[in-house]
Amino acid sequence: MFRKSARLLSVTLRGRGLSSDVQRLAYNAHPPTKLQEQLLQHSSPVPIVVTGAMDNWQARNWTRSDLMQHGDTIVPVERSHNGGDYRDMHNASSTRGFEADLEVPLSAVLQSMQDTRQQPVQSLLYAAQVDLISLIPALEEGIEQPPLRAIHDRLYKRNSWLGPAGTITPLHCDPYFNLFCQIWGSKYIRIYDRKHAQQLHPFSNPFLRNTSQVHVEKVDSKMFPNFDQVPYLECHLMPGEMLFMPKKFWHFVQALEPSWSVSYWWT
């Protein structure tokens, strides 16, 4: 879909602190009936990257031009300015900007997905946490239901995440299991065990209590001097790979390339 590059936006993040790589599991080596057992076999499941489970997804071969056929579809988006994120909506002194719940044509998002890795961008448009497949039912043809019985039985929500390189989801946790499926582009994902939650400096604000005050991409070592001592897992999630995320594990996500992901949350 997009040109690969060794020059990744998150190169300065790798190897900082007490890091380990996320465990990987080859889908072809585990029949579908056994995959769920592998992911959820323990009382305390761990993050796992599943490879080879998206080989038959037609959407992996689609291009921006293919999605442009649906360019008139109105989609909800967020817009960040100078690296802003949703935390800045609750910080009156922030010099960064963030707007949520905007509505634009899908074509505007796709046009923003030019390969911008070689130059910084001041404003980013991101269709984040959107059920794009419900808005455009034709997309269902290219996206197969993941082979997990739990998703069939206890699905809470299916989301798409579509946007340019450089989009960031700050360090946070969710109360659901998550299977995060990477269709286009690659993402850097850092994961912290939920047992370290208090060391991640969550906000006391009830609207942000599942979110860390720390900017992982540029840690303020004076304000958070011990943050780099908290152990974590990390991975570069590549096209065609799925990341299983246990509920309440904290994670930070950064798009390294123009990217499309689909996530499945279940209880």
XYZ file of N, CA, C and O in Angstrom, residues 107-206:
400
model
N -12.924 11.499 1.920
C -11.892 11.946 0.976
C -10.887 12.877 1.638
O -9.696 12.860 1.299
N -11.325 13.683 2.612
C -10.410 14.605 3.291
C -9.379 13.836 4.112
O -8.202 14.212 4.173
N -9.824 12.750 4.740
C -8.892 11.923 5.514
C -7.897 11.250 4.580
O -6.687 11.249 4.830
N -8.391 10.702 3.496
C -7.519 10.002 2.549
C -6.512 10.954 1.910
O -5.350 10.597 1.708
N -6.933 12.172 1.621
C -6.007 13.151 1.043
C -4.917 13.545 2.033
O -3.801 13.883 1.639
N -5.240 13.485 3.329
C -4.238 13.816 4.352
C -3.208 12.710 4.528
O -2.176 12.910 5.169
N -3.499 11.554 3.940
C -2.615 10.399 4.130
C -1.521 10.315 3.074
O -1.149 9.243 2.615
N -0.993 11.463 2.689
C 0.196 11.463 1.853
C 1.359 11.004 2.725
O 1.306 11.104 3.953
N 2.418 10.504 2.112
C 3.565 10.016 2.880
C 4.326 11.215 3.418
O 5.102 11.839 2.713
N 4.090 11.542 4.705
C 4.665 12.747 5.307
C 5.829 12.444 6.236
O 6.231 13.277 7.027
N 6.426 11.271 6.120
C 7.495 10.910 7.060
C 8.737 11.770 6.898
O 9.540 11.904 7.807
N 8.923 12.356 5.736
C 10.148 13.107 5.493
C 10.055 14.553 5.955
O 11.032 15.275 5.934
N 8.876 15.004 6.367
C 8.748 16.375 6.844
C 7.673 16.441 7.924
O 6.664 15.751 7.850
N 7.881 17.268 8.964
C 6.899 17.355 10.041
C 5.609 18.000 9.558
O 5.596 18.815 8.644
N 4.512 17.615 10.173
C 3.209 18.154 9.828
C 2.632 18.831 11.067
O 2.638 18.276 12.159
N 2.117 20.046 10.918
C 1.611 20.796 12.057
C 0.215 20.358 12.469
O -0.165 20.447 13.631
N -0.591 19.883 11.525
C -1.968 19.505 11.805
C -2.254 18.131 11.207
O -1.922 17.872 10.051
N -2.855 17.237 12.012
C -3.138 15.872 11.576
C -4.629 15.585 11.710
O -5.254 15.893 12.732
N -5.188 14.979 10.692
C -6.591 14.576 10.664
C -6.647 13.068 10.853
O -5.960 12.325 10.145
N -7.465 12.599 11.791
C -7.448 11.180 12.152
C -8.876 10.681 12.368
O -9.597 11.191 13.237
N -9.298 9.711 11.566
C -10.568 9.019 11.793
C -10.299 7.932 12.821
O -9.964 6.792 12.482
N -10.409 8.275 14.089
C -10.025 7.388 15.184
C -11.253 6.844 15.893
O -12.202 7.579 16.165
N -11.232 5.556 16.173
C -12.301 4.893 16.918
C -13.648 5.074 16.211
O -14.650 5.446 16.814
N -13.643 4.785 14.903
C -14.828 4.941 14.061
C -15.205 3.581 13.478
O -14.337 2.865 12.968
N -16.482 3.227 13.531
C -16.910 1.974 12.893
C -17.126 2.245 11.409
O -18.253 2.360 10.924
N -16.009 2.344 10.700
C -16.031 2.693 9.283
C -16.765 1.644 8.456
O -17.388 1.955 7.438
N -16.726 0.406 8.910
C -17.347 -0.680 8.153
C -18.867 -0.571 8.190
O -19.547 -0.904 7.222
N -19.410 -0.082 9.304
C -20.853 0.139 9.351
C -21.261 1.313 8.484
O -22.341 1.316 7.882
N -20.409 2.336 8.411
C -20.692 3.492 7.567
C -20.598 3.137 6.085
O -21.320 3.694 5.255
N -19.685 2.206 5.765
C -19.483 1.794 4.369
C -19.548 0.269 4.327
O -18.520 -0.426 4.387
N -20.738 -0.327 4.248
C -20.884 -1.788 4.308
C -20.062 -2.540 3.263
O -19.689 -3.695 3.490
N -19.741 -1.886 2.132
C -18.963 -2.563 1.085
C -17.580 -2.969 1.583
O -16.961 -3.897 1.034
N -17.085 -2.319 2.628
C -15.758 -2.660 3.164
C -15.740 -4.037 3.798
O -14.675 -4.649 3.950
N -16.927 -4.533 4.162
C -17.014 -5.848 4.798
C -16.419 -6.936 3.910
O -15.901 -7.948 4.404
N -16.463 -6.726 2.590
C -15.950 -7.742 1.663
C -14.459 -7.976 1.835
O -13.960 -9.062 1.547
N -13.741 -6.965 2.284
C -12.289 -7.088 2.370
C -11.764 -7.390 3.753
O -10.549 -7.503 3.952
N -12.661 -7.503 4.734
C -12.240 -7.675 6.122
C -12.923 -8.907 6.697
O -14.150 -8.956 6.828
N -12.144 -9.902 7.047
C -12.699 -11.150 7.565
C -12.850 -11.076 9.083
O -12.062 -10.421 9.769
N -13.859 -11.757 9.582
C -14.046 -11.828 11.032
C -12.888 -12.609 11.651
O -12.574 -13.712 11.213
N -12.203 -12.050 12.639
C -11.082 -12.771 13.260
C -11.522 -14.119 13.824
O -12.662 -14.263 14.291
N -10.640 -15.107 13.786
C -10.999 -16.474 14.195
C -10.950 -16.676 15.699
O -10.240 -17.543 16.202
N -11.696 -15.854 16.431
C -11.778 -16.014 17.877
C -13.247 -16.138 18.278
O -14.046 -15.239 18.008
N -13.591 -17.208 18.917
C -14.973 -17.422 19.320
C -15.454 -16.318 20.269
O -16.611 -15.894 20.225
N -14.558 -15.834 21.118
C -14.937 -14.800 22.083
C -15.416 -13.535 21.389
O -16.315 -12.849 21.871
N -14.809 -13.211 20.226
C -15.231 -12.020 19.498
C -16.645 -12.222 18.949
O -17.484 -11.315 18.989
N -16.923 -13.399 18.450
C -18.266 -13.692 17.935
C -19.304 -13.596 19.051
O -20.391 -13.057 18.873
N -18.956 -14.127 20.222
C -19.929 -14.256 21.308
C -20.067 -12.998 22.157
O -21.163 -12.713 22.649
N -18.967 -12.241 22.319
C -18.998 -11.154 23.297
C -18.458 -9.835 22.719
O -17.904 -9.016 23.461
N -18.636 -9.627 21.407
C -18.146 -8.399 20.791
C -18.836 -7.180 21.390
O -20.062 -7.122 21.484
N -18.042 -6.203 21.799
C -18.580 -4.940 22.306
C -18.582 -3.875 21.216
O -19.591 -3.200 20.990
N -17.445 -3.741 20.502
C -17.363 -2.704 19.490
C -16.249 -3.013 18.503
O -15.203 -3.559 18.870
N -16.494 -2.659 17.239
C -15.486 -2.766 16.186
C -15.168 -1.353 15.708
O -16.057 -0.601 15.338
N -13.885 -1.002 15.712
C -13.468 0.350 15.335
C -12.441 0.322 14.215
O -11.645 -0.610 14.109
N -12.450 1.382 13.416
C -11.358 1.620 12.467
C -10.550 2.812 12.936
O -11.052 3.715 13.631
N -9.281 2.813 12.539
C -8.341 3.889 12.863
C -7.610 4.212 11.568
O -6.748 3.442 11.126
N -7.962 5.306 10.925
C -7.474 5.637 9.590
C -6.878 7.035 9.605
O -7.562 8.007 9.959
N -5.595 7.143 9.234
C -4.982 8.462 9.253
C -3.548 8.448 8.769
O -2.996 7.405 8.413
N -2.910 9.625 8.763
C -1.552 9.766 8.247
C -0.496 9.291 9.234
O -0.795 8.957 10.385
N 0.738 9.273 8.784
C 1.861 9.001 9.685
C 1.918 10.090 10.748
O 1.587 11.247 10.499
N 2.323 9.697 11.964
C 2.497 10.673 13.031
C 1.351 10.755 14.008
O 1.496 11.390 15.057
N 0.206 10.137 13.713
C -0.886 10.161 14.680
C -0.482 9.388 15.931
O 0.218 8.381 15.861
N -0.940 9.881 17.070
C -0.571 9.288 18.356
C -1.814 9.093 19.213
O -2.682 9.963 19.270
N -1.902 7.947 19.860
C -2.876 7.725 20.925
C -2.076 7.669 22.219
O -1.204 6.804 22.369
N -2.321 8.596 23.156
C -1.500 8.644 24.369
C -1.651 7.395 25.221
O -2.580 6.595 25.048
N -0.739 7.218 26.141
C -0.722 6.060 27.023
C -2.014 6.008 27.841
O -2.352 6.952 28.559
N -2.730 4.892 27.710
C -4.035 4.749 28.362
C -4.360 3.259 28.499
O -3.639 2.402 27.982
N -5.482 2.953 29.142
C -5.952 1.570 29.225
C -7.440 1.528 28.912
O -8.154 2.531 29.031
N -7.912 0.348 28.501
C -9.323 0.129 28.182
C -9.840 -1.063 28.990
O -9.075 -1.987 29.291
N -11.132 -1.090 29.302
C -11.688 -2.186 30.113
C -12.112 -3.402 29.293
O -12.939 -4.185 29.751
N -11.562 -3.546 28.081
C -11.961 -4.629 27.189
C -10.733 -5.376 26.679
O -9.638 -4.824 26.600
N -10.944 -6.650 26.300
C -9.947 -7.330 25.487
C -9.939 -6.665 24.114
O -10.959 -6.161 23.643
N -8.788 -6.684 23.445
C -8.657 -5.983 22.169
C -7.829 -6.837 21.209
O -6.750 -7.308 21.564
N -8.364 -7.034 20.005
C -7.583 -7.620 18.923
C -7.414 -6.520 17.882
O -8.375 -6.122 17.223
N -6.202 -6.026 17.757
C -5.888 -4.856 16.932
C -5.252 -5.344 15.635
O -4.155 -5.917 15.655
N -5.951 -5.138 14.517
C -5.561 -5.727 13.230
C -5.020 -4.646 12.302
O -5.735 -3.692 11.977
N -3.784 -4.800 11.865
C -3.124 -3.787 11.043
C -3.296 -4.113 9.561
O -2.782 -5.131 9.077
N -4.012 -3.245 8.841
C -4.286 -3.467 7.415
C -3.249 -2.769 6.546
O -2.606 -3.393 5.698
N -3.072 -1.457 6.746
C -2.070 -0.682 5.991
C -1.068 -0.076 6.958
O -1.397 0.241 8.102
N 0.142 0.128 6.482
C 1.142 0.850 7.258
C 1.589 0.092 8.493
O 1.199 -1.054 8.742
N 2.423 0.724 9.289
C 2.931 0.105 10.513
C 2.772 1.066 11.677
O 2.689 2.281 11.499
N 2.748 0.485 12.884
C 2.592 1.287 14.094
C 3.561 0.802 15.167
O 3.842 -0.397 15.276
N 4.059 1.772 15.928
C 4.848 1.450 17.118
C 3.888 1.406 18.295
O 3.090 2.330 18.505
N 3.935 0.316 19.072
C 3.044 0.159 20.213
C 3.869 -0.212 21.434
O 4.673 -1.139 21.394
N 3.663 0.526 22.500
C 4.329 0.245 23.770
C 3.266 -0.138 24.788
O 2.219 0.502 24.877
N 3.541 -1.183 25.571
C 2.537 -1.765 26.462
C 3.104 -1.916 27.877
O 4.222 -2.409 28.059
N 2.296 -1.516 28.864
C 2.655 -1.665 30.275
C 1.627 -2.544 30.970
O 0.419 -2.389 30.760
N 2.115 -3.448 31.810
C 1.231 -4.303 32.586
C 0.365 -3.443 33.506
O 0.823 -2.456 34.066
N -0.868 -3.860 33.673
C -1.792 -3.093 34.505
C -1.345 -3.012 35.966
O -1.764 -2.103 36.703
N -0.486 -3.932 36.398
C -0.019 -3.897 37.789
C 0.869 -2.682 38.056
O 1.112 -2.334 39.213
N 1.348 -2.023 36.977
C 2.188 -0.836 37.136
C 1.392 0.454 36.970
O 1.982 1.525 36.814
N 0.077 0.373 37.019
C -0.773 1.520 36.673
C -0.408 2.786 37.442
O -0.302 3.871 36.854
N -0.206 2.691 38.742
C 0.055 3.896 39.525
C 1.416 4.523 39.198
O 1.601 5.729 39.367
N 2.340 3.725 38.709
C 3.646 4.249 38.311
C 3.589 4.973 36.975
O 4.557 5.633 36.584
N 2.440 4.869 36.296
C 2.274 5.514 34.995
C 1.601 6.878 35.122
O 1.322 7.527 34.120
N 1.335 7.298 36.346
C 0.809 8.637 36.641
C -0.519 8.924 35.943
O -0.635 9.874 35.152
N -1.550 8.132 36.232
C -2.863 8.429 35.655
C -3.418 9.735 36.215
O -3.096 10.142 37.341
N -4.247 10.393 35.433
C -4.888 11.623 35.884
C -5.876 11.315 37.015
O -6.480 10.235 37.058
N -6.072 12.289 37.884
C -7.110 12.173 38.906
C -8.458 12.632 38.357
O -9.510 12.275 38.894
N -8.424 13.421 37.275
C -9.638 13.863 36.597
C -10.465 12.640 36.194
O -9.967 11.756 35.500
N -11.739 12.534 36.609
C -12.533 11.338 36.287
C -12.699 11.092 34.794
O -12.914 9.954 34.370
